XYZ file of C-alpha atoms in Angstrom:
726
model
C 0.000 0.000 0.000
C 1.314 3.460 -0.913
C 2.014 5.790 1.999
C 1.965 8.910 -0.235
C 0.083 10.128 -3.271
C 0.865 8.075 -6.381
C 3.353 9.583 -8.807
C 3.405 9.464 -12.564
C 6.028 6.723 -12.357
C 3.666 4.711 -10.141
C 0.887 5.163 -12.697
C 3.205 4.159 -15.510
C 4.104 0.939 -13.720
C 0.431 0.216 -13.006
C -0.524 0.890 -16.640
C 2.214 -1.443 -17.817
C 0.922 -4.202 -15.547
C -2.789 -3.763 -16.244
C -2.366 -3.668 -20.013
C 0.216 -6.430 -20.376
C -2.339 -8.836 -21.803
C -3.374 -6.263 -24.426
C 0.236 -5.612 -25.389
C 0.611 -9.348 -25.825
C -2.284 -9.181 -28.299
C -0.575 -6.556 -30.436
C -1.809 -3.316 -28.847
C 0.715 -0.458 -28.783
C 0.859 1.921 -25.779
C 0.433 5.424 -27.185
C -0.783 7.632 -24.351
C -0.741 7.972 -20.567
C -2.461 11.246 -19.761
C -2.644 12.689 -16.266
C -5.591 14.743 -14.998
C -4.684 17.098 -12.150
C -6.356 19.553 -9.841
C -5.703 23.292 -10.078
C -2.542 22.912 -7.982
C -1.053 20.286 -10.279
C -1.704 17.299 -7.997
C -2.476 14.149 -10.017
C -6.026 12.867 -9.584
C -6.259 10.135 -12.221
C -4.850 9.084 -15.577
C -6.181 7.903 -18.918
C -4.458 5.093 -20.785
C -4.550 4.817 -24.562
C -3.373 1.869 -26.646
C -3.736 1.425 -30.394
C -4.035 -1.709 -32.478
C -3.535 -1.821 -36.254
C -6.809 -3.704 -36.738
C -8.883 -3.310 -33.562
C -8.411 0.457 -33.225
C -7.903 2.345 -29.990
C -8.430 1.195 -26.419
C -8.876 3.986 -23.851
C -9.526 3.527 -20.137
C -9.228 5.666 -16.988
C -6.696 4.651 -14.332
C -6.896 5.664 -10.671
C -5.533 4.700 -7.272
C -8.254 4.039 -4.679
C -5.955 3.930 -1.637
C -5.525 0.178 -1.743
C -4.668 -0.471 -5.362
C -4.985 0.609 -8.966
C -8.196 0.202 -10.950
C -9.421 1.032 -14.443
C -12.042 3.604 -13.472
C -12.346 7.291 -12.726
C -12.639 8.532 -9.140
C -15.980 9.973 -8.113
C -16.010 13.772 -8.489
C -18.879 15.553 -6.783
C -18.737 18.581 -9.090
C -17.602 16.836 -12.257
C -14.194 15.594 -13.311
C -11.405 18.148 -13.829
C -10.447 19.374 -17.250
C -7.277 18.072 -18.830
C -4.325 20.421 -18.234
C -6.249 22.339 -15.567
C -3.208 23.555 -13.604
C -1.625 25.162 -16.680
C -4.893 26.844 -17.646
C -5.305 28.261 -14.138
C -1.724 29.595 -14.168
C -2.439 31.524 -17.378
C -5.738 33.328 -16.707
C -5.436 35.774 -19.638
C -4.648 33.235 -22.355
C -7.427 32.094 -24.703
C -8.307 28.456 -24.054
C -8.563 25.994 -26.946
C -10.992 23.133 -26.361
C -10.499 20.018 -28.474
C -11.717 16.419 -28.421
C -9.201 14.102 -26.762
C -5.930 14.475 -24.909
C -3.806 13.809 -27.985
C -5.262 16.869 -29.707
C -4.820 18.964 -26.567
C -1.138 18.017 -26.333
C -0.613 18.772 -30.025
C -1.804 22.366 -29.543
C 0.034 22.701 -26.233
C 3.294 21.887 -27.995
C 2.725 24.999 -30.100
C 2.259 27.200 -27.059
C -1.531 27.247 -26.732
C -3.510 26.801 -23.534
C -5.505 23.739 -24.533
C -7.863 21.379 -22.784
C -10.482 18.685 -23.219
C -12.916 16.704 -21.125
C -11.923 13.513 -22.982
C -14.130 11.735 -25.497
C -17.055 13.108 -27.508
C -19.524 11.872 -24.866
C -17.789 13.418 -21.847
C -19.031 17.019 -21.908
C -21.670 16.482 -19.218
C -19.221 14.711 -16.913
C -16.695 17.562 -16.678
C -16.452 20.649 -14.480
C -16.220 23.589 -16.886
C -16.451 26.311 -14.218
C -12.681 27.077 -14.230
C -13.216 28.526 -17.725
C -15.922 30.964 -16.572
C -15.554 34.349 -18.279
C -12.622 33.216 -20.433
C -12.128 33.571 -24.165
C -12.551 30.047 -25.542
C -11.967 28.640 -29.027
C -13.505 25.274 -29.903
C -11.915 23.006 -32.526
C -14.356 20.162 -33.314
C -13.483 16.890 -34.982
C -14.901 16.725 -38.501
C -17.734 14.291 -37.784
C -21.183 14.365 -36.209
C -20.040 13.227 -32.726
C -17.345 15.921 -32.753
C -19.778 18.642 -33.762
C -22.313 17.453 -31.197
C -19.651 17.417 -28.479
C -18.625 20.999 -29.194
C -22.248 22.122 -29.331
C -22.703 20.733 -25.815
C -19.484 22.378 -24.625
C -20.460 25.678 -26.246
C -23.817 25.692 -24.461
C -22.139 25.106 -21.096
C -19.485 27.776 -21.641
C -21.988 30.380 -22.813
C -23.902 29.788 -19.590
C -20.650 30.564 -17.740
C -20.255 33.909 -19.495
C -17.492 32.812 -21.845
C -16.784 34.411 -25.194
C -16.933 31.353 -27.441
C -15.702 30.963 -30.998
C -15.608 27.783 -33.081
C -13.121 26.866 -35.790
C -14.984 26.734 -39.109
C -13.940 23.182 -39.979
C -15.988 23.270 -43.196
C -13.224 25.481 -44.632
C -10.302 23.291 -43.526
C -10.686 20.459 -46.066
C -10.370 17.871 -43.322
C -11.174 14.207 -43.985
C -14.207 12.649 -42.315
C -13.327 12.359 -38.633
C -10.254 14.595 -39.062
C -9.037 16.738 -36.152
C -6.363 19.297 -35.340
C -3.662 16.602 -35.393
C -4.609 15.701 -38.972
C -4.690 19.364 -40.017
C -1.213 20.041 -38.627
C 0.165 16.741 -39.925
C -0.823 17.799 -43.442
C 1.156 21.041 -42.923
C 4.555 20.034 -41.508
C 5.747 23.628 -41.361
C 2.676 25.019 -39.619
C 3.175 26.766 -36.309
C 1.332 28.859 -33.787
C 0.674 31.745 -36.180
C -1.006 29.395 -38.660
C -3.328 28.159 -35.939
C -4.129 31.708 -34.823
C -5.295 32.637 -38.337
C -7.820 29.803 -38.638
C -11.349 30.880 -39.690
C -13.574 31.269 -36.633
C -17.328 31.518 -36.154
C -18.918 33.344 -33.229
C -20.987 31.022 -31.046
C -24.550 32.058 -30.328
C -26.792 31.077 -27.432
C -29.922 29.795 -29.192
C -32.832 28.290 -27.375
C -31.789 24.862 -28.662
C -28.624 25.019 -26.576
C -30.399 25.907 -23.364
C -30.208 23.274 -20.630
C -33.297 21.233 -19.901
C -33.840 22.856 -16.506
C -33.936 26.324 -18.083
C -36.499 25.314 -20.708
C -38.684 23.681 -18.046
C -38.535 26.853 -15.992
C -39.492 29.039 -18.944
C -42.496 26.793 -19.640
C -43.767 27.141 -16.070
C -42.840 23.761 -14.583
C -41.057 25.391 -11.627
C -44.351 27.020 -10.603
C -46.459 23.858 -10.684
C -47.597 22.167 -7.491
C -50.174 19.610 -6.373
C -52.652 22.512 -6.159
C -52.106 23.754 -9.724
C -55.234 23.670 -11.928
C -55.361 21.297 -14.883
C -55.167 24.253 -17.282
C -51.748 25.342 -15.939
C -50.356 21.808 -16.151
C -51.702 21.418 -19.681
C -50.192 24.761 -20.727
C -46.774 23.838 -19.294
C -46.655 20.461 -21.025
C -47.825 21.788 -24.393
C -45.464 24.745 -24.132
C -42.545 22.458 -23.526
C -43.485 20.189 -26.443
C -43.484 23.248 -28.707
C -40.207 24.629 -27.338
C -38.196 21.494 -28.005
C -39.437 20.754 -31.526
C -36.669 19.310 -33.696
C -34.481 18.193 -30.813
C -32.263 15.108 -30.925
C -34.295 11.893 -30.288
C -32.065 10.779 -27.401
C -32.388 14.195 -25.741
C -36.155 13.957 -26.169
C -36.244 10.587 -24.392
C -34.268 12.011 -21.486
C -36.557 15.055 -21.349
C -39.602 12.775 -21.474
C -38.454 10.963 -18.345
C -37.728 14.212 -16.475
C -41.162 15.701 -17.209
C -42.901 12.487 -16.155
C -41.078 12.596 -12.814
C -42.033 16.235 -12.268
C -45.687 15.568 -12.987
C -45.720 12.510 -10.725
C -44.209 14.599 -7.940
C -47.251 16.884 -8.023
C -49.696 13.964 -8.107
C -50.639 13.795 -11.804
C -52.016 10.317 -12.542
C -50.982 8.614 -15.768
C -48.204 11.175 -16.219
C -46.300 9.005 -18.702
C -49.275 8.787 -21.090
C -49.950 12.517 -20.739
C -46.401 13.380 -21.757
C -46.344 10.828 -24.589
C -49.512 12.336 -26.014
C -47.964 15.802 -25.913
C -44.823 14.625 -27.707
C -46.781 13.026 -30.579
C -47.303 15.094 -33.764
C -50.882 15.983 -34.740
C -52.860 13.373 -36.647
C -51.713 13.366 -40.261
C -48.473 15.240 -39.623
C -46.411 12.110 -39.113
C -47.477 10.574 -42.415
C -46.983 13.933 -44.138
C -43.408 14.081 -42.863
C -42.771 10.623 -44.275
C -44.197 11.554 -47.666
C -47.523 9.788 -47.029
C -45.826 6.435 -46.450
C -47.897 3.978 -44.432
C -47.150 3.632 -40.735
C -45.419 0.265 -40.348
C -44.555 0.412 -36.669
C -46.414 1.813 -33.689
C -44.692 3.181 -30.603
C -45.629 1.716 -27.220
C -47.299 3.854 -24.595
C -45.107 3.784 -21.458
C -46.462 2.204 -18.286
C -48.139 4.918 -16.171
C -46.046 4.181 -13.060
C -42.277 3.755 -12.646
C -41.265 0.163 -13.429
C -39.096 -1.910 -11.101
C -36.120 -3.170 -13.109
C -35.570 -6.401 -11.204
C -39.256 -7.256 -11.270
C -39.457 -6.476 -14.980
C -36.547 -8.813 -15.718
C -38.274 -11.500 -13.676
C -41.370 -11.093 -15.854
C -39.328 -11.408 -19.049
C -37.597 -14.523 -17.718
C -40.931 -16.103 -16.841
C -42.492 -15.452 -20.234
C -39.455 -16.873 -22.045
C -39.764 -20.053 -19.949
C -43.419 -20.427 -20.937
C -42.572 -21.024 -24.578
C -38.940 -22.213 -24.838
C -36.702 -24.700 -23.026
C -33.328 -23.022 -22.620
C -30.421 -23.071 -20.138
C -30.916 -20.866 -17.095
C -28.009 -18.542 -17.857
C -29.131 -18.255 -21.469
C -32.513 -17.069 -20.190
C -30.752 -14.507 -17.983
C -28.741 -13.231 -20.936
C -31.774 -13.054 -23.223
C -33.821 -11.132 -20.644
C -31.044 -8.590 -20.089
C -30.539 -8.229 -23.825
C -34.226 -7.387 -24.365
C -34.073 -4.629 -21.765
C -30.843 -3.310 -23.305
C -32.601 -3.147 -26.699
C -35.120 -0.620 -25.350
C -32.302 1.611 -24.093
C -29.942 1.021 -27.020
C -29.135 4.702 -27.521
C -27.500 4.763 -24.097
C -24.736 2.451 -25.286
C -21.774 2.591 -27.624
C -22.025 -1.122 -28.447
C -25.070 -3.297 -29.059
C -24.222 -7.012 -29.214
C -26.116 -9.253 -31.584
C -28.304 -11.877 -29.933
C -27.427 -15.146 -31.649
C -29.902 -18.040 -31.318
C -28.341 -21.260 -32.595
C -28.903 -25.004 -32.513
C -27.300 -28.088 -34.019
C -30.480 -29.164 -35.828
C -34.086 -28.272 -36.594
C -36.841 -28.528 -34.031
C -34.930 -26.962 -31.121
C -37.108 -23.862 -30.693
C -35.023 -21.250 -32.510
C -37.903 -19.735 -34.457
C -40.146 -19.783 -31.376
C -37.573 -17.940 -29.281
C -37.078 -15.493 -32.142
C -40.821 -14.779 -32.234
C -41.022 -14.340 -28.462
C -38.133 -11.885 -28.615
C -39.875 -10.067 -31.436
C -43.022 -9.601 -29.363
C -40.944 -7.970 -26.612
C -38.788 -5.663 -28.744
C -39.502 -2.067 -29.804
C -40.752 -1.633 -33.388
C -39.959 -5.220 -34.278
C -39.488 -6.490 -37.817
C -39.194 -10.277 -38.173
C -38.028 -11.777 -41.455
C -36.276 -14.810 -42.892
C -35.159 -13.088 -46.083
C -33.967 -9.487 -46.084
C -31.779 -7.649 -48.572
C -29.111 -5.154 -47.622
C -31.018 -2.302 -49.255
C -34.155 -3.131 -47.270
C -32.237 -3.436 -44.034
C -30.544 -0.064 -44.027
C -33.649 1.770 -45.232
C -35.872 0.217 -42.560
C -33.374 0.843 -39.793
C -32.644 4.399 -40.856
C -36.255 5.414 -41.518
C -38.102 3.545 -38.789
C -35.560 2.623 -36.086
C -36.692 -1.004 -36.121
C -35.496 -4.004 -34.157
C -34.496 -6.780 -36.565
C -35.247 -10.454 -35.963
C -33.664 -12.441 -38.810
C -34.445 -16.147 -39.057
C -32.665 -18.839 -41.061
C -29.349 -16.990 -41.126
C -27.697 -20.190 -42.308
C -29.501 -19.448 -45.602
C -29.880 -15.655 -45.752
C -26.267 -14.979 -44.744
C -24.761 -17.522 -47.134
C -22.637 -15.834 -49.783
C -24.092 -12.433 -48.889
C -21.038 -10.548 -47.736
C -22.739 -7.171 -48.133
C -25.473 -8.122 -45.672
C -22.974 -9.632 -43.239
C -20.828 -6.503 -43.402
C -23.764 -4.215 -42.708
C -24.973 -6.321 -39.768
C -21.456 -6.310 -38.333
C -21.111 -2.550 -38.810
C -24.349 -1.912 -36.919
C -22.736 -3.447 -33.838
C -21.208 -0.079 -32.930
C -23.185 2.832 -31.575
C -25.027 5.609 -33.370
C -22.055 7.870 -32.635
C -19.708 5.595 -34.599
C -18.898 6.171 -38.254
C -18.846 2.451 -38.913
C -22.598 2.152 -38.256
C -23.291 4.323 -41.304
C -23.805 2.961 -44.826
C -23.392 5.321 -47.816
C -25.769 4.373 -50.640
C -26.937 5.900 -53.925
C -30.597 6.832 -53.522
C -33.320 7.661 -55.999
C -33.167 8.366 -59.717
C -30.549 11.075 -59.187
C -28.242 8.527 -57.532
C -27.448 11.027 -54.809
C -25.224 9.484 -52.140
C -26.961 9.385 -48.763
C -25.867 8.034 -45.407
C -28.021 5.375 -43.764
C -27.706 4.083 -40.217
C -27.559 0.353 -39.426
C -27.646 0.914 -35.645
C -30.461 -1.123 -34.083
C -31.067 -4.252 -31.947
C -30.618 -7.434 -33.976
C -31.522 -11.063 -33.249
C -30.112 -13.743 -35.552
C -31.407 -17.315 -35.551
C -30.080 -20.260 -37.524
C -28.335 -23.632 -37.548
C -24.562 -23.741 -37.250
C -21.992 -20.990 -37.125
C -21.830 -17.677 -38.939
C -18.601 -15.974 -39.961
C -16.055 -15.416 -37.200
C -16.452 -11.635 -37.474
C -20.190 -11.921 -36.849
C -19.896 -14.556 -34.110
C -17.449 -12.367 -32.178
C -20.131 -9.668 -31.971
C -22.739 -12.056 -30.596
C -24.069 -13.219 -27.282
C -24.835 -16.811 -28.174
C -27.926 -18.661 -26.976
C -27.633 -22.363 -27.773
C -30.833 -24.425 -27.830
C -31.306 -28.196 -27.854
C -34.382 -30.315 -28.554
C -36.726 -30.859 -25.629
C -36.489 -34.016 -23.599
C -39.661 -36.165 -23.458
C -40.579 -34.824 -20.018
C -39.985 -31.137 -20.816
C -43.145 -29.167 -21.609
C -43.800 -25.679 -22.963
C -46.864 -23.783 -24.131
C -47.463 -23.651 -27.905
C -46.588 -20.124 -28.992
C -49.009 -20.350 -31.899
C -51.931 -20.562 -29.454
C -50.946 -17.667 -27.215
C -52.600 -14.278 -27.390
C -50.086 -11.541 -28.151
C -51.937 -9.222 -25.769
C -50.026 -10.876 -22.906
C -46.893 -9.065 -24.064
C -48.437 -5.562 -24.018
C -48.034 -4.799 -20.271
C -44.422 -5.978 -20.319
C -43.622 -3.801 -23.346
C -45.213 -0.793 -21.663
C -43.027 -1.377 -18.602
C -39.988 -1.802 -20.843
C -40.762 1.522 -22.503
C -41.180 3.232 -19.131
C -38.078 1.748 -17.475
C -35.846 2.593 -20.433
C -37.157 6.170 -20.682
C -36.553 6.725 -16.969
C -33.029 5.282 -17.020
C -31.447 6.346 -20.321
C -29.188 8.866 -18.634
C -28.057 6.537 -15.855
C -27.270 3.775 -18.342
C -25.254 6.144 -20.528
C -23.089 7.036 -17.530
C -22.731 3.466 -16.253
C -19.295 1.837 -16.013
C -20.071 -1.701 -14.809
C -17.349 -3.909 -13.371
C -16.351 -6.586 -15.863
C -15.758 -10.035 -14.342
C -12.341 -11.555 -14.831
C -12.375 -14.235 -17.474
C -13.956 -12.246 -20.304
C -11.893 -11.370 -23.360
C -11.877 -7.852 -24.791
C -14.655 -8.400 -27.325
C -16.763 -10.417 -24.863
C -16.374 -7.598 -22.327
C -17.628 -5.099 -24.928
C -20.592 -7.372 -25.696
C -21.581 -7.772 -22.062
C -20.993 -4.221 -20.854
C -24.500 -2.967 -21.824
C -26.153 -6.018 -20.237
C -24.131 -5.653 -17.037
C -25.089 -1.975 -16.868
C -28.766 -2.945 -17.152
C -28.362 -5.607 -14.451
C -26.591 -3.244 -12.043
C -29.286 -0.594 -12.430
C -32.082 -3.153 -12.066
C -30.584 -4.436 -8.823
C -31.785 -7.392 -6.773
C -30.127 -10.687 -7.758
C -29.504 -9.500 -11.317
C -25.970 -8.060 -11.007
C -24.694 -11.402 -9.703
C -26.768 -13.415 -12.178
C -25.578 -11.300 -15.099
C -21.906 -11.859 -14.317
C -22.495 -15.559 -13.828
C -24.193 -15.711 -17.220
C -21.392 -13.723 -18.855
C -18.752 -16.150 -17.636
C -20.809 -19.230 -18.459
C -21.734 -18.131 -21.982
C -18.728 -16.038 -22.992
C -15.951 -16.620 -20.457
C -12.493 -17.650 -21.623
C -12.735 -21.035 -19.914
C -16.313 -21.694 -21.002
C -16.113 -20.120 -24.450
C -16.237 -22.771 -27.102
C -13.964 -21.328 -29.772
C -14.604 -23.652 -32.646
C -13.177 -21.403 -35.344
C -11.077 -23.413 -37.824
C -7.850 -21.667 -36.868
C -8.146 -22.436 -33.176
C -9.171 -26.048 -33.767
C -6.241 -26.501 -36.133
C -3.741 -25.109 -33.629
C -5.084 -27.391 -30.910
C -4.560 -30.456 -33.085
C -1.108 -29.369 -34.316
C -0.027 -28.578 -30.749
C -1.131 -32.031 -29.640
C 0.831 -33.594 -32.524
C 4.047 -31.845 -31.522
C 3.530 -32.662 -27.837
C 3.153 -36.374 -28.482
C 5.321 -36.710 -31.571
C 8.568 -35.719 -29.852
C 9.719 -33.861 -32.962
C 10.305 -30.281 -33.965
C 9.556 -30.747 -37.678
C 6.805 -32.460 -39.634
C 6.237 -32.836 -43.361
C 3.075 -31.422 -44.866
C 1.962 -34.887 -45.933
C 2.484 -36.407 -42.484
C 0.657 -33.567 -40.760
C -2.296 -33.726 -43.168
C -2.578 -37.502 -42.721
C -2.545 -37.038 -38.946
C -5.296 -34.416 -39.072
C -7.507 -36.439 -41.394
C -7.199 -39.466 -39.098
C -8.520 -37.621 -36.043
C -12.025 -38.637 -35.001
C -14.681 -36.036 -34.198
C -12.652 -33.333 -35.949
C -13.581 -31.529 -39.184
C -10.491 -32.350 -41.261
C -11.698 -35.656 -42.786
C -14.687 -33.855 -44.368
C -13.251 -30.373 -44.647
C -14.766 -29.124 -47.913
C -17.862 -30.697 -49.468
C -17.096 -34.050 -47.862
C -13.462 -34.088 -48.991
C -10.508 -34.182 -46.558
C -8.247 -31.210 -46.008
C -5.335 -31.038 -48.444
C -1.772 -29.785 -48.096
C -2.774 -26.614 -49.940
C -5.829 -26.163 -47.717
C -3.660 -26.518 -44.622
C -1.185 -23.979 -45.982
C -3.975 -21.482 -46.680
C -5.294 -21.722 -43.121
C -1.858 -21.285 -41.578
C -0.884 -18.437 -43.896
C -3.365 -16.159 -42.116
C -1.189 -16.482 -39.022
C 2.111 -15.935 -40.799
C 3.092 -19.626 -40.923
C 4.080 -21.447 -44.098
C 5.800 -24.675 -45.150
C 9.606 -24.687 -45.399
C 12.096 -27.114 -46.847
C 14.102 -29.526 -44.671
C 15.548 -33.022 -44.819
C 13.670 -36.032 -43.516
C 15.455 -39.387 -43.535
C 18.030 -37.861 -45.894
C 15.451 -36.690 -48.446
C 14.327 -33.122 -49.080
C 10.730 -32.401 -48.186
C 8.522 -29.461 -47.266
C 6.699 -29.065 -44.014
C 6.457 -27.178 -40.741
C 8.799 -26.286 -37.881
C 7.673 -26.224 -34.256
C 9.555 -22.949 -33.780
C 7.196 -21.260 -36.240
C 4.216 -22.122 -34.035
C 5.533 -20.878 -30.688
C 4.142 -17.396 -31.016
C 0.642 -18.428 -32.133
C 0.554 -21.150 -29.471
C 1.507 -18.621 -26.816
C -1.057 -16.094 -28.047
C -4.005 -18.414 -28.567
C -3.347 -21.660 -26.677
C -1.408 -23.006 -23.754
C 2.063 -23.485 -25.214
C 3.675 -26.956 -25.238
C 6.081 -27.436 -22.394
C 4.807 -24.472 -20.421
C 5.209 -25.613 -16.824
C 3.012 -22.914 -15.316
C -0.064 -23.865 -17.279
C -0.753 -20.245 -18.244
C -1.384 -18.918 -21.707
C 0.522 -16.381 -23.714
C 3.693 -16.430 -21.630
C 6.241 -18.168 -23.821
C 7.524 -14.952 -25.391
C 6.684 -12.655 -22.514
C 10.239 -11.415 -21.972
C 10.259 -10.157 -25.548
C 6.643 -9.154 -26.212
C 6.133 -7.159 -23.013
C 9.617 -5.734 -22.675
C 8.977 -2.351 -24.236
C 8.561 -0.404 -27.419
C 10.555 1.419 -30.040
C 11.198 5.091 -29.362
C 12.027 5.942 -32.970
C 10.007 8.024 -35.326
C 8.500 5.159 -37.300
C 4.999 4.032 -36.403
C 6.003 0.469 -35.687
C 3.348 -1.643 -34.062
C 5.813 -4.248 -32.862
C 7.759 -4.196 -29.589
C 11.507 -3.903 -29.245
C 13.701 -4.501 -26.255
C 13.649 -1.098 -24.579
C 11.613 -1.697 -21.447
C 12.044 1.838 -20.132
C 10.015 3.270 -22.992
C 6.781 1.480 -22.119
C 4.342 4.249 -21.134
C 7.212 6.747 -21.192
C 5.789 10.255 -20.868
C 7.852 12.367 -23.230
C 8.900 15.896 -22.286
C 7.875 18.366 -24.965
C 10.474 20.902 -26.202
C 10.149 24.454 -24.970
C 7.986 26.607 -27.209
C 9.514 30.075 -27.691
C 7.251 32.884 -26.540
C 4.659 30.300 -25.549
C 2.346 30.005 -22.575
C 4.213 29.598 -19.252
C 4.088 25.973 -18.185
C 3.291 24.692 -21.650
C 6.814 23.403 -22.210
C 6.679 21.268 -19.084
C 4.279 18.775 -20.508
C 5.179 15.917 -18.197
C 2.128 16.814 -16.149
C -0.368 16.941 -18.975
C 1.449 15.361 -21.888
C 0.778 11.998 -23.475
C 3.364 9.402 -24.194
C 4.997 8.648 -27.510
C 3.965 12.085 -28.783
C 6.995 12.082 -31.052
C 5.612 8.974 -32.728
C 2.018 10.093 -32.843
C 2.761 13.436 -34.483
C 5.993 14.711 -35.989
C 6.578 18.448 -35.723
């Protein structure tokens, strides 16, 4: 236990330890950013690692008095801004607000007082009061999340009396998602004067940017009480509905929940239905807005009273049991997933619910239909084209239930790609599909972000399976009984859906802020898949937090996960061959014959009933950088494989042969985790310099810059020289 406050060196050591497994998977440490108080005392850090294929991994790091953990401390008045101490020391300098610590450091290196609250969703979590009355310049990222983030920041700063200007990014010719780092990287000779001459737009304080509390006050909600006449309540609700016309749908849901609570506090009965009625457009207006298209999906009226989360999950569990025989933990997962689907806009990831079975007659279609009855704006289909999918999702915000994926997904890479892309949140660029639309062939962007249930026999592609929470069904035993779904009345689902609508509306904000603890034993992708469900379980309370983590480990845990991808199965069999063959080389022919002779393995009937060939084996191994080489066997030249070539993949994916500790991924630990190159090339492979792991580089002094800006050890990231070359 530390007797004093943790230092940056302590944090660096903790980051190295906590991310060792990620480094072993090819992630490259690229940032360790410290957040301080106004006096420069470290409060917490943020770690950033980058992977050439998986993208960035960013997590907070803090010391709780007993040990290090990947979470932010609790801040009563909001978390501090990045680089706060330097900003406070320079009260007359304009402050540049950007998205992300890397961008803030890039501007700081050029002598500007720069800050950020972190990611594009962090504006509401930060304490912006230290900037009160200051001149502030906002530099958004060139994408919708970046613009939305700066709009939120602008509204907060204007309320604090700041003079706010925004960089006119439309005139910067930035790529989609481009930021200040990209702009400067494209201009190697650019300096502080170039930044100062950027085109700026004066920020206004429109009604749209007013906080919810202010709008409610203007509409008279602050004056309402349990003695207010019906006319005053009606006027306040209708006035609010008019004032917020055109607002973002997620903001509207949050506002809906707040108004319902206010009305319930003054004794209004059926407050949820009252507010829902006020939010609906007049009869005929909705169809007019859609160009007179027919209404395909009806919204559910929320339950009039607040819904108990744990009790609601119990109801979902019970109704699933009525119609389908499924493992207990699968039922837990399915119930949590349904509740997550109603609050999907609170999350950055929405896992696919994958219903699978080894054969027909196991209840897949029944479970799919039951899920459909409990989902918002459900569309169930067994045959959907890519064009139909993105138009339905974008126009109607449907939940998709796709049956017979073993048929509809076969040879349809476009559909698979779009389903996979919709796994990420509505703030992610990858959930958007550009398509030519209409006779003019104008390119439009369509969203694929929605809840999706996939049902079918057998496996889908590895990329799709990795995004799934898998529910495996088996045929019923003779003594197992369920109710026939075909005979049930769908009205039994209505009360549950109303409660789902109410619970999600009341808890959107809390779910968006949730950072649930992930149980040990889940891989990175599995943790992403389960995070929304764990957040739902924690907020619901009762036995559900414990049940959810038990289900996560049973269905997706490393020890329980059945990884039957061809690559993993092949490595298991090759590892076993080397372990029992007492050899370090094997010819291609010998290895193929060994694989084909294994019972209960796929190699004897690998493709269309034919056994795997030497070429087929080589193609599988090539993906992992392994190929046949020439050597002598019994004095004759032959081609085959060397055990040495498999050590790295064995250590990364399996328990390595001869590993006495019985742990995975440790064979090359002294090399893989030793450190990283400190050169100028963007190498994503480690070298032997251990001292450079999470090294926080000191930035050169900027002539005539802001005092304190050259001492970037306090607020600088690591490997800045590699991230951006001056």
